[in-house]
Short mmCIF file of C-alpha atoms in Angstrom, two decimals:
data_model
loop_
_atom_site.label_atom_id
_atom_site.label_comp_id
_atom_site.label_asym_id
_atom_site.label_seq_id
_atom_site.Cartn_x
_atom_site.Cartn_y
_atom_site.Cartn_z
CA MET A 1379 20.92 15.65 32.76
CA GLU A 1380 23.02 18.74 32.53
CA LYS A 1381 26.24 19.06 30.62
CA THR A 1382 28.62 21.99 30.08
CA ILE A 1383 29.37 22.43 26.34
CA ALA A 1384 31.63 25.27 25.23
CA GLY A 1385 31.24 26.83 28.65
CA LYS A 1386 27.45 26.76 28.49
CA ALA A 1387 25.24 24.62 30.79
CA VAL A 1388 22.74 22.73 28.56
CA ALA A 1389 20.23 19.97 29.24
CA VAL A 1390 20.98 16.78 27.28
CA ASN A 1391 19.57 13.22 27.18
CA GLU A 1392 21.60 10.07 27.74
CA GLU A 1393 22.62 10.01 24.09
CA GLY A 1394 23.82 13.55 24.17
CA TYR A 1395 21.00 15.29 22.26
CA LEU A 1396 19.93 18.69 23.56
CA THR A 1397 16.54 18.49 25.19
CA ASN A 1398 15.85 22.22 25.01
CA PHE A 1399 16.61 23.80 21.63
CA ALA A 1400 16.46 27.28 23.18
CA GLN A 1401 19.73 26.54 24.90
CA TRP A 1402 21.53 25.92 21.58
CA GLU A 1403 24.10 28.41 20.34
CA PRO A 1404 26.47 28.13 17.37
CA ARG A 1405 29.44 27.59 19.69
CA VAL A 1406 27.58 24.69 21.36
CA GLY A 1407 27.09 23.21 17.92
CA SER A 1408 30.73 23.62 17.01
CA GLU A 1409 31.80 21.88 20.25
CA ILE A 1410 29.48 18.94 19.72
CA ALA A 1411 30.86 18.66 16.11
CA LYS A 1412 34.41 18.55 17.46
CA GLU A 1413 33.45 15.63 19.66
CA ALA A 1414 32.39 13.86 16.43
CA ASN A 1415 35.75 14.94 14.77
CA ILE A 1416 34.00 17.33 12.43
CA ASP A 1417 35.21 20.83 11.71
CA LEU A 1418 32.23 22.89 10.68
CA SER A 1419 32.54 24.51 7.26
CA PRO A 1420 30.00 26.97 5.70
CA ARG A 1421 28.50 23.86 3.89
CA HIS A 1422 27.95 22.24 7.26
CA TRP A 1423 26.18 25.32 8.50
CA GLU A 1424 23.85 25.48 5.58
CA VAL A 1425 22.71 21.96 6.36
CA ILE A 1426 22.36 22.70 10.08
CA ASN A 1427 20.31 25.85 9.41
CA TYR A 1428 18.00 23.78 7.10
CA LEU A 1429 17.56 21.11 9.81
CA GLN A 1430 16.75 23.65 12.43
CA GLY A 1431 14.20 25.36 10.17
CA GLU A 1432 12.41 21.99 9.50
CA PHE A 1433 12.45 21.29 13.21
CA LYS A 1434 10.77 24.63 13.99
CA ASN A 1435 8.13 23.80 11.37
CA GLU A 1436 7.55 20.42 13.13
CA SER A 1437 8.34 18.76 9.85
CA PRO A 1438 9.78 15.20 10.44
CA LEU A 1439 13.25 14.63 8.98
CA SER A 1440 14.53 11.72 6.99
CA ILE A 1441 17.60 11.07 4.91
CA ARG A 1442 15.45 11.06 1.79
CA LYS A 1443 13.84 14.37 2.66
CA ILE A 1444 17.24 15.97 3.02
CA GLY A 1445 18.36 14.39 -0.29
CA LYS A 1446 15.42 15.98 -2.00
CA SER A 1447 15.65 19.30 -0.19
CA GLY A 1448 17.90 20.97 -2.66
CA VAL A 1449 20.26 21.96 0.18
CA VAL A 1450 22.53 18.93 -0.05
CA ASP A 1451 22.43 15.59 -1.87
CA ILE A 1452 22.75 12.41 0.15
CA LYS A 1453 26.34 11.59 -0.97
CA GLU A 1454 27.54 14.98 0.18
CA PHE A 1455 25.51 14.67 3.37
CA TYR A 1456 27.49 11.55 4.12
CA GLN A 1457 30.73 13.30 3.32
CA LEU A 1458 29.87 16.12 5.66
CA PHE A 1459 28.67 14.00 8.51
CA PRO A 1460 30.15 10.51 8.06
CA ASN A 1461 28.56 7.24 9.29
CA ALA A 1462 25.16 8.25 10.65
CA PRO A 1463 24.71 11.73 9.04
CA LEU A 1464 21.16 12.47 10.15
CA LYS A 1465 21.85 11.61 13.79
CA THR A 1466 25.16 13.38 13.93
CA SER A 1467 23.90 16.58 12.20
CA SER A 1468 20.76 16.58 14.41
CA LYS A 1469 22.86 16.41 17.51
CA ILE A 1470 25.07 19.28 16.33
CA ALA A 1471 21.97 21.30 15.42
CA GLY A 1472 20.60 20.87 18.91
CA ILE A 1473 17.44 19.22 17.71
CA PRO A 1474 16.06 15.82 18.95
CA LYS A 1475 17.14 12.51 17.38
CA PRO A 1476 15.03 12.16 14.27
CA ALA A 1477 11.85 10.20 15.08
CA SER A 1478 10.97 9.27 11.54
CA CYS A 1479 11.17 5.96 13.25
CA ILE A 1480 7.94 4.79 14.75
CA MET B 511 -29.02 15.49 0.13
CA LYS B 512 -25.41 15.81 1.28
CA LYS B 513 -22.60 13.55 0.10
CA LEU B 514 -19.72 11.97 1.92
CA ILE B 515 -17.03 10.21 -0.08
CA ILE B 516 -14.50 7.79 1.23
CA LEU B 517 -11.46 7.09 -1.01
CA GLY B 518 -10.19 3.53 -0.53
CA ALA B 519 -11.98 0.43 0.73
CA GLY B 520 -9.14 -1.12 2.63
CA THR B 521 -9.01 -1.48 6.38
CA SER B 522 -9.62 2.20 7.26
CA GLY B 523 -12.08 3.03 4.47
CA THR B 524 -14.19 -0.01 5.19
CA MET B 525 -14.30 0.67 8.89
CA MET B 526 -15.35 4.29 8.27
CA ALA B 527 -18.06 3.15 5.89
CA ASN B 528 -19.41 0.84 8.59
CA HIS B 529 -19.19 3.47 11.37
CA LEU B 530 -20.77 6.24 9.40
CA GLN B 531 -23.52 4.13 7.95
CA HIS B 532 -24.62 3.67 11.58
CA HIS B 533 -24.34 7.32 12.55
CA LEU B 534 -25.40 9.37 9.53
CA LYS B 535 -29.09 9.78 8.69
CA ASN B 536 -29.63 8.24 5.31
CA SER B 537 -32.34 10.74 4.58
CA GLU B 538 -29.64 13.50 4.89
CA TRP B 539 -26.47 11.93 3.79
CA SER B 540 -25.38 9.54 1.06
CA ILE B 541 -22.05 7.71 1.38
CA ASP B 542 -19.93 6.68 -1.56
CA ILE B 543 -16.76 4.57 -1.19
CA ILE B 544 -14.42 4.43 -4.15
CA ASP B 545 -11.82 1.70 -4.77
CA GLU B 546 -10.64 0.04 -8.02
CA ARG B 547 -9.78 -3.30 -6.44
CA GLU B 548 -11.95 -6.37 -6.36
CA GLU B 549 -10.26 -8.04 -3.34
CA HIS B 550 -9.83 -7.14 0.28
CA HIS B 551 -6.61 -8.56 1.66
CA TYR B 552 -5.84 -9.19 5.31
CA GLN B 553 -2.39 -7.59 5.06
CA PRO B 554 -1.00 -8.94 8.37
CA GLY B 555 -1.37 -12.33 6.72
CA TYR B 556 1.32 -11.58 4.24
CA LEU B 557 3.84 -12.23 7.03
CA PHE B 558 2.70 -15.83 7.37
CA LEU B 559 2.30 -16.70 3.70
CA PRO B 560 6.06 -17.18 3.01
CA PHE B 561 6.29 -19.73 5.74
CA ASP B 562 3.26 -21.74 4.67
CA ILE B 563 1.51 -20.91 7.93
CA TYR B 564 -1.37 -19.22 6.02
CA THR B 565 -2.72 -20.01 2.59
CA PRO B 566 -3.85 -17.40 0.10
CA GLU B 567 -7.50 -18.27 0.90
CA ASP B 568 -6.94 -17.24 4.49
CA ILE B 569 -6.15 -13.70 3.55
CA ILE B 570 -8.25 -12.77 0.56
CA LYS B 571 -11.94 -11.94 0.48
CA ASN B 572 -14.27 -10.02 -1.82
CA ILE B 573 -14.08 -6.23 -1.22
CA LYS B 574 -17.91 -6.06 -1.58
CA ASP B 575 -18.56 -8.36 1.32
CA PHE B 576 -17.55 -5.76 3.87
CA ILE B 577 -19.27 -2.68 2.56
CA PRO B 578 -22.46 -2.25 4.44
CA LYS B 579 -25.90 -1.90 2.85
CA GLY B 580 -26.75 1.71 2.06
CA VAL B 581 -23.19 2.64 1.14
CA ASN B 582 -22.52 2.89 -2.55
CA LEU B 583 -19.33 1.15 -3.75
CA ILE B 584 -17.87 2.64 -6.87
CA GLN B 585 -15.31 0.35 -8.42
CA GLY B 586 -13.15 2.58 -10.57
CA LYS B 587 -9.84 4.33 -10.72
CA ILE B 588 -9.51 7.74 -9.15
CA ASP B 589 -7.70 10.31 -11.28
CA LYS B 590 -7.52 13.28 -9.02
CA ILE B 591 -8.84 14.97 -5.87
CA ASN B 592 -9.81 18.54 -6.81
CA HIS B 593 -9.73 19.74 -3.28
CA ASN B 594 -10.51 23.40 -4.10
CA GLU B 595 -13.68 22.38 -5.98
CA ASN B 596 -14.83 19.58 -3.54
CA MET B 597 -14.79 17.15 -6.41
CA ILE B 598 -13.26 13.74 -7.37
CA SER B 599 -12.44 13.18 -10.96
CA MET B 600 -12.28 9.55 -12.06
CA ALA B 601 -10.04 8.09 -14.79
CA ASP B 602 -13.09 7.34 -16.93
CA GLY B 603 -13.83 11.07 -16.96
CA SER B 604 -16.78 11.06 -14.57
CA LYS B 605 -16.94 13.55 -11.74
CA ASN B 606 -18.16 13.13 -8.21
CA GLU B 607 -18.77 15.98 -5.86
CA TYR B 608 -18.66 15.82 -2.08
CA ASP B 609 -19.43 17.83 1.10
CA ILE B 610 -16.97 15.79 3.17
CA LEU B 611 -14.13 13.68 1.98
CA ILE B 612 -12.28 10.94 3.88
CA ILE B 613 -9.07 9.83 2.36
CA ALA B 614 -8.05 6.23 3.19
CA THR B 615 -5.87 5.42 0.18
CA GLY B 616 -3.20 3.74 2.26
CA ALA B 617 0.53 3.15 1.48
CA LYS B 618 2.36 0.80 -0.81
CA ILE B 619 5.87 -0.35 -1.53
CA ALA B 620 7.97 1.54 -4.14
CA PRO B 621 10.99 -0.67 -4.81
CA GLU B 622 11.90 1.52 -7.81
CA GLU B 623 13.01 4.19 -5.40
CA VAL B 624 16.27 2.28 -4.78
CA GLU B 625 18.69 1.75 -7.62
CA GLY B 626 18.87 -1.92 -8.63
CA MET B 627 16.20 -3.14 -6.23
CA LYS B 628 13.72 -4.04 -8.90
CA GLY B 629 16.66 -5.36 -11.07
CA SER B 630 17.47 -8.72 -12.64
CA GLU B 631 17.37 -10.54 -9.29
CA TRP B 632 13.90 -9.26 -8.31
CA GLN B 633 11.81 -12.23 -7.22
CA LYS B 634 14.84 -14.48 -7.89
CA SER B 635 16.96 -13.64 -4.93
CA VAL B 636 15.48 -10.22 -4.00
CA PHE B 637 11.99 -10.36 -2.52
CA ASP B 638 9.40 -8.30 -0.69
CA PHE B 639 6.62 -9.67 1.37
CA TYR B 640 4.49 -6.48 1.63
CA THR B 641 2.49 -7.44 -1.46
CA PHE B 642 0.53 -10.57 -2.01
CA GLU B 643 2.57 -11.44 -5.15
CA GLY B 644 5.84 -10.85 -3.27
CA ALA B 645 4.86 -12.99 -0.34
CA LEU B 646 3.71 -15.80 -2.61
CA ALA B 647 6.93 -15.71 -4.75
CA LEU B 648 8.98 -15.80 -1.50
CA ARG B 649 6.98 -18.75 -0.20
CA ASN B 650 7.89 -20.67 -3.35
CA LYS B 651 11.50 -19.69 -3.01
CA LEU B 652 11.71 -20.69 0.68
CA ARG B 653 10.22 -24.06 -0.08
CA GLU B 654 13.27 -25.03 -2.12
CA TRP B 655 16.02 -22.66 -0.80
CA GLU B 656 19.08 -24.67 0.40
CA GLY B 657 20.48 -21.96 2.67
CA GLY B 658 23.12 -19.24 2.72
CA ARG B 659 23.12 -15.59 3.80
CA LEU B 660 19.62 -14.21 4.41
CA LEU B 661 19.22 -10.51 4.89
CA VAL B 662 16.02 -9.11 6.29
CA HIS B 663 16.26 -5.43 5.26
CA ILE B 664 14.38 -2.18 5.88
CA THR B 665 15.01 0.53 3.21
CA GLU B 666 13.81 3.52 5.10
CA MET B 667 11.14 4.62 7.55
CA PRO B 668 8.20 5.03 7.81
CA ILE B 669 6.93 1.61 6.80
CA LYS B 670 3.63 -0.21 7.35
CA CYS B 671 3.71 -2.31 10.44
CA PRO B 672 7.17 -1.42 11.62
CA VAL B 673 7.59 -4.66 13.64
CA ALA B 674 6.85 -6.97 10.61
CA PRO B 675 10.54 -7.14 9.43
CA LEU B 676 11.58 -8.28 12.94
CA GLU B 677 8.75 -10.78 12.96
CA PHE B 678 9.94 -12.10 9.63
CA ALA B 679 13.45 -12.58 10.99
CA PHE B 680 12.13 -14.44 14.07
CA LEU B 681 9.78 -16.64 11.99
CA ALA B 682 12.59 -17.40 9.52
CA ASP B 683 14.75 -18.61 12.49
CA SER B 684 11.88 -20.87 13.57
CA PHE B 685 11.16 -22.03 10.01
CA PHE B 686 14.70 -23.11 9.28
CA ASN B 687 15.01 -24.77 12.70
CA HIS B 688 11.91 -26.90 11.89
CA LYS B 689 13.44 -27.78 8.52
CA THR B 690 16.56 -28.80 10.41
CA MET B 691 18.72 -26.48 8.24
CA ARG B 692 19.19 -23.54 10.63
CA ASP B 693 22.94 -24.22 10.67
CA LYS B 694 23.00 -23.65 6.88
CA VAL B 695 21.40 -20.19 7.19
CA GLU B 696 23.04 -16.99 8.47
CA ILE B 697 20.26 -14.42 9.29
CA THR B 698 21.10 -10.74 9.44
CA PHE B 699 18.68 -7.93 10.25
CA VAL B 700 19.65 -4.76 8.35
CA THR B 701 18.07 -1.48 9.45
CA PRO B 702 18.47 2.23 8.87
CA LEU B 703 17.73 2.72 12.56
CA SER B 704 20.35 2.57 15.28
CA GLY B 705 18.81 -0.52 16.83
CA ALA B 706 16.17 -3.20 16.35
CA PHE B 707 13.27 -0.82 17.04
CA THR B 708 12.60 2.84 17.56
CA LYS B 709 11.69 2.89 21.23
CA PRO B 710 14.44 2.19 23.77
CA LYS B 711 12.66 -0.42 26.09
CA ALA B 712 11.28 -2.40 23.20
CA THR B 713 14.70 -2.35 21.40
CA GLU B 714 16.30 -3.76 24.43
CA ALA B 715 13.88 -6.62 24.65
CA LEU B 716 13.96 -7.27 20.90
CA GLU B 717 17.68 -7.17 20.60
CA HIS B 718 17.93 -9.75 23.45
CA LEU B 719 15.63 -11.97 21.38
CA LEU B 720 17.70 -11.40 18.16
CA ASN B 721 20.77 -12.40 20.09
CA GLU B 722 19.12 -15.45 21.57
CA LYS B 723 18.10 -16.61 18.16
CA ASP B 724 21.51 -15.96 16.70
CA ILE B 725 20.32 -13.26 14.32
CA ASN B 726 22.92 -10.62 13.50
CA ILE B 727 22.03 -7.00 13.39
CA GLU B 728 23.50 -4.27 11.02
CA SER B 729 22.24 -0.94 12.11
CA ASP B 730 22.44 2.62 10.65
CA PHE B 731 22.43 1.24 7.07
CA ALA B 732 21.00 3.73 4.65
CA ILE B 733 20.81 1.72 1.36
CA GLU B 734 21.90 3.41 -1.88
CA SER B 735 21.77 0.46 -4.28
CA VAL B 736 21.40 -3.23 -4.78
CA ASP B 737 24.21 -4.77 -6.85
CA ASN B 738 22.45 -7.64 -8.63
CA GLU B 739 25.54 -9.05 -10.27
CA ASN B 740 27.59 -9.39 -7.06
CA LYS B 741 24.57 -9.88 -4.84
CA LYS B 742 25.20 -7.22 -2.29
CA ILE B 743 23.56 -4.12 -0.90
CA ILE B 744 25.55 -0.88 -0.64
CA ASP B 745 24.86 2.12 1.56
CA TYR B 746 25.57 5.79 1.04
CA GLY B 747 28.59 5.54 3.30
CA GLY B 748 30.06 2.78 1.08
CA ARG B 749 29.27 -0.15 3.47
CA GLU B 750 28.51 -3.40 1.62
CA ILE B 751 26.66 -6.46 2.80
CA PRO B 752 26.55 -9.59 0.67
CA PHE B 753 23.48 -11.81 0.39
CA ASP B 754 22.18 -15.01 -1.09
CA LEU B 755 18.62 -14.11 -0.34
CA LEU B 756 17.55 -10.59 0.27
CA VAL B 757 14.10 -9.96 1.86
CA THR B 758 13.63 -6.25 1.71
CA ILE B 759 10.96 -3.75 2.82
CA PRO B 760 11.21 -1.21 0.03
CA THR B 761 10.40 2.45 0.56
CA ASN B 762 6.73 2.88 1.43
CA LYS B 763 4.80 5.67 -0.20
CA GLY B 764 1.28 7.00 -0.26
CA ASP B 765 -0.83 6.45 -3.35
CA GLU B 766 0.03 8.14 -6.68
CA VAL B 767 -3.36 9.86 -6.66
CA ILE B 768 -2.10 11.93 -3.68
CA ALA B 769 0.85 13.17 -5.79
CA ARG B 770 -1.43 13.89 -8.74
CA SER B 771 -3.75 15.91 -6.46
CA GLY B 772 -0.91 17.86 -5.02
CA ILE B 773 -1.84 17.28 -1.42
CA GLY B 774 1.00 15.05 -0.18
CA ASP B 775 4.57 15.33 1.10
CA GLU B 776 7.64 14.00 -0.70
CA LEU B 777 6.48 10.43 0.08
CA ASN B 778 2.82 11.19 -0.90
CA PHE B 779 1.71 11.12 2.72
CA ILE B 780 -0.96 13.73 3.49
CA PRO B 781 -0.16 16.43 6.09
CA THR B 782 -2.80 15.77 8.81
CA ASP B 783 -3.59 17.16 12.25
CA LYS B 784 -2.25 14.41 14.54
CA ALA B 785 -4.98 14.84 17.19
CA THR B 786 -8.14 15.47 15.11
CA LEU B 787 -7.28 13.73 11.82
CA GLN B 788 -8.34 16.72 9.82
CA SER B 789 -6.23 17.36 6.74
CA LYS B 790 -4.08 20.51 6.64
CA ALA B 791 -5.23 21.19 3.10
CA GLN B 792 -8.98 21.63 3.61
CA LYS B 793 -11.34 21.62 6.61
CA ASN B 794 -13.82 19.22 5.00
CA ILE B 795 -11.12 16.64 4.19
CA PHE B 796 -10.10 14.08 6.77
CA VAL B 797 -7.36 11.45 6.51
CA ILE B 798 -7.24 7.97 8.21
CA GLY B 799 -4.77 5.11 8.29
CA ASP B 800 -1.62 4.76 6.33
CA ALA B 801 -2.39 7.64 4.02
CA SER B 802 -1.64 10.32 6.65
CA ASN B 803 1.79 11.71 7.74
CA LEU B 804 0.89 11.21 11.40
CA PRO B 805 3.93 10.26 13.58
CA ALA B 806 2.14 7.01 14.58
CA SER B 807 2.66 3.50 13.34
CA LYS B 808 1.10 2.58 9.95
CA ALA B 809 -0.94 -0.36 11.24
CA GLY B 810 -4.47 -1.74 11.38
CA SER B 811 -4.69 -1.29 15.14
CA VAL B 812 -3.91 2.47 14.77
CA ALA B 813 -6.51 2.74 12.00
CA HIS B 814 -9.09 1.07 14.28
CA PHE B 815 -8.45 3.53 17.12
CA GLU B 816 -8.40 6.47 14.60
CA ALA B 817 -11.76 5.27 13.17
CA GLU B 818 -13.53 5.62 16.51
CA ILE B 819 -12.22 9.11 16.95
CA LEU B 820 -12.65 10.20 13.37
CA THR B 821 -16.34 9.08 13.48
CA GLU B 822 -16.92 11.44 16.43
CA ASN B 823 -15.13 14.20 14.61
CA ILE B 824 -17.10 13.79 11.41
CA LEU B 825 -20.29 14.14 13.51
CA ASN B 826 -18.77 17.16 15.29
CA PHE B 827 -17.91 18.73 11.93
CA ILE B 828 -21.30 18.19 10.52
CA SER B 829 -23.02 19.87 13.63
CA GLY B 830 -20.52 22.70 13.66
CA LYS B 831 -18.95 21.68 16.98
CA PRO B 832 -15.19 21.89 17.65
CA LEU B 833 -13.26 18.73 16.77
CA ASN B 834 -12.05 16.49 19.53
CA GLU B 835 -8.33 16.61 19.86
CA THR B 836 -8.23 13.12 21.19
CA PHE B 837 -6.18 10.85 18.92
CA ASP B 838 -3.03 10.00 20.99
CA GLY B 839 -1.19 7.79 18.50
CA HIS B 840 -2.34 4.63 20.26
CA ALA B 841 -0.96 1.40 18.69
CA ASN B 842 -1.30 -2.16 19.81
CA CYS B 843 0.76 -4.78 18.07
CA PHE B 844 1.60 -8.43 18.47
CA ILE B 845 5.07 -9.36 17.51
CA GLU B 846 5.47 -12.96 16.43
CA THR B 847 8.77 -14.28 17.82
CA GLY B 848 8.56 -17.82 16.44
CA ASN B 849 8.09 -21.29 18.00
CA GLY B 850 4.42 -20.43 18.82
CA LYS B 851 5.19 -17.39 20.98
CA ALA B 852 4.66 -13.63 20.62
CA LEU B 853 5.19 -10.34 22.34
CA LEU B 854 2.58 -7.66 22.68
CA ILE B 855 3.33 -3.94 22.67
CA ASP B 856 0.92 -1.08 23.48
CA PHE B 857 2.04 2.55 23.06
CA ASN B 858 1.18 5.96 21.86
CA TYR B 859 2.85 9.28 20.76
CA THR B 860 4.24 9.96 24.22
CA HIS B 861 4.49 6.59 25.95
CA GLU B 862 6.95 3.97 24.66
CA PRO B 863 6.08 0.33 24.97
CA VAL B 864 6.86 -1.10 28.44
CA GLU B 865 6.17 -4.25 30.42
CA GLY B 866 2.85 -4.82 32.10
CA THR B 867 -0.51 -6.51 31.60
CA PHE B 868 -3.24 -6.05 28.99
CA PRO B 869 -6.12 -5.25 28.69
CA PHE B 870 -6.91 -5.67 32.39
CA PRO B 871 -4.36 -3.81 34.68
CA GLY B 872 -2.54 -6.33 36.88
CA ILE B 873 -4.42 -9.33 35.39
CA GLY B 874 -3.81 -9.62 31.72
CA PRO B 875 -4.36 -12.13 30.34
CA LEU B 876 -1.88 -10.79 27.89
CA ARG B 877 1.61 -9.78 28.96
CA LEU B 878 3.21 -6.70 27.50
CA LEU B 879 6.77 -6.92 26.05
CA LYS B 880 7.09 -10.53 27.30
CA GLU B 881 7.28 -13.54 25.00
CA THR B 882 4.31 -15.82 25.74
CA ARG B 883 2.12 -18.45 24.05
CA MET B 884 -0.99 -16.56 25.07
CA ASN B 885 0.18 -13.54 23.02
CA HIS B 886 0.66 -15.88 19.99
CA MET B 887 -2.93 -17.09 20.40
CA GLY B 888 -3.97 -13.45 20.44
CA LYS B 889 -2.20 -12.83 17.17
CA LEU B 890 -3.80 -15.81 15.44
CA ALA B 891 -7.25 -14.89 16.92
CA PHE B 892 -6.78 -11.44 15.47
CA ARG B 893 -7.46 -12.68 11.93
CA TRP B 894 -10.98 -13.69 13.05
CA ILE B 895 -11.45 -10.43 14.83
CA TYR B 896 -10.32 -8.52 11.72
CA TRP B 897 -12.83 -10.11 9.38
CA ASN B 898 -15.70 -10.29 11.84
CA MET B 899 -15.46 -7.28 14.17
CA LEU B 900 -12.75 -4.79 13.21
CA LEU B 901 -13.88 -4.12 9.60
CA LYS B 902 -17.43 -3.88 10.73
CA GLY B 903 -16.56 -1.15 13.12
CA THR B 904 -17.59 -3.21 16.18
CA HIS B 905 -15.98 -1.81 19.32
CA LEU B 906 -13.42 -4.29 20.64
CA PRO B 907 -14.37 -5.08 24.27
CA PHE B 908 -12.03 -3.69 26.98
CA VAL B 909 -9.78 -2.03 24.35
CA SER B 910 -10.14 1.78 24.38
CA SER B 911 -9.14 4.02 21.57
CA GLN B 912 -6.90 6.04 23.92
CA MET B 913 -4.00 4.23 25.51
CA GLN B 914 -4.47 3.27 29.09
CA GLU B 915 -1.50 3.99 31.45
CA SER B 916 -2.62 1.66 34.29
CA GLY B 917 -1.25 -1.85 34.23
CA LYS B 918 1.95 -0.60 32.64
CA HIS B 919 5.34 -0.36 34.37
CA PHE B 920 6.64 3.11 33.53
CA ASP B 921 9.74 4.19 35.34
#
């Protein structure tokens, strides 16, 4: 389905994840973050850039992998994106829901 | 004479030895299979051991009994794969060169990855059932346990047989019912996922069953530590869940030899082409089963389908033909739901499990994503199939290595 986020029409699935990463822009990410009550700081953006890089490399993401990435430790990851950090941060980054789950 | 070496004589390695012994000319190729273990375990049987449904004799056989004549079994510890030199070094200092290498070293649990998991309560009130020792210790515990809060817990994905924890919860419900003490046990399923399973349609069906059996679910729980003293598990977000009996699936990792050889990812799984099963590290190294990083289930059925395709690709590789990009992530799993019933799911990389009939479209006799007695009979029959057909590389009649779309109810 289509949704307008920050004035831009983007394709999303029922859970609100972008289905076409090419449509993502930083302002789209900021708007999705606001819906999750998160104000994006430079630290948030470092994590988001890392996630997008891994996505482009087709490298599957997991909480552990992020913890070992050297970008952020798991505690801080939870502080930045409370509750379900991997899912929330993936949604903001415009990448699919992590499918480390088969 | 050329040499093909298989590392690991578990499900995948044994199947490959049997397939290749058939297909490679023994005047041109010699095949070695290396494993340090003496026993071959039917790992799906670990699920039934804690509930006294299977005995240890049902699930353990001699590793040698399944290695075909003409394949040389080397029982020793592997130190390292020197993939740039096409050579395996063994812990005893001997060296073994190869032309083609198949890695089938599997996955195992690593409870030490979570703080406190292998602490003072390990095998007292904290158990795993992914090892023979763990499943046996848990059997002894369940025989005398008087009830309380039972948590069935997944540490992180990926794990072997992703449906086994749910099956454990269902069988526990059935087990305590039969012991007429279900009212004394509170069962909670704790998962890092957002629901009972990873695929939406199956999650819906499974959550319905959890609900029906009065099993609670705690989702999105990423464990940080086990508090042995106060008997609770704590996640990174600070959530705490108390337990009297914790049955956990610890982190699953590839073998340590993969880390020593520098060819794995952060969990020691080997980056592998998901359609051809060729390793990313070297063209003459192939990976099968739980050892790979494929986004498919780590399960015997997957390994079985992979084995048929990998056999073709080994032959293609030898004759200089392009590899078939045909592995589609096909998995086929029975899910025990207790009380003599089971579900069956059949899916691949792109198609989630849905309702339908299997293996004959429109006929069955097995029903997909429905709880039936026939599916349970299928699950029990599978142990015989495993020992007598699967390991020997016999093609299972009517079950193709690629998933069939007919007979399934996709939207």
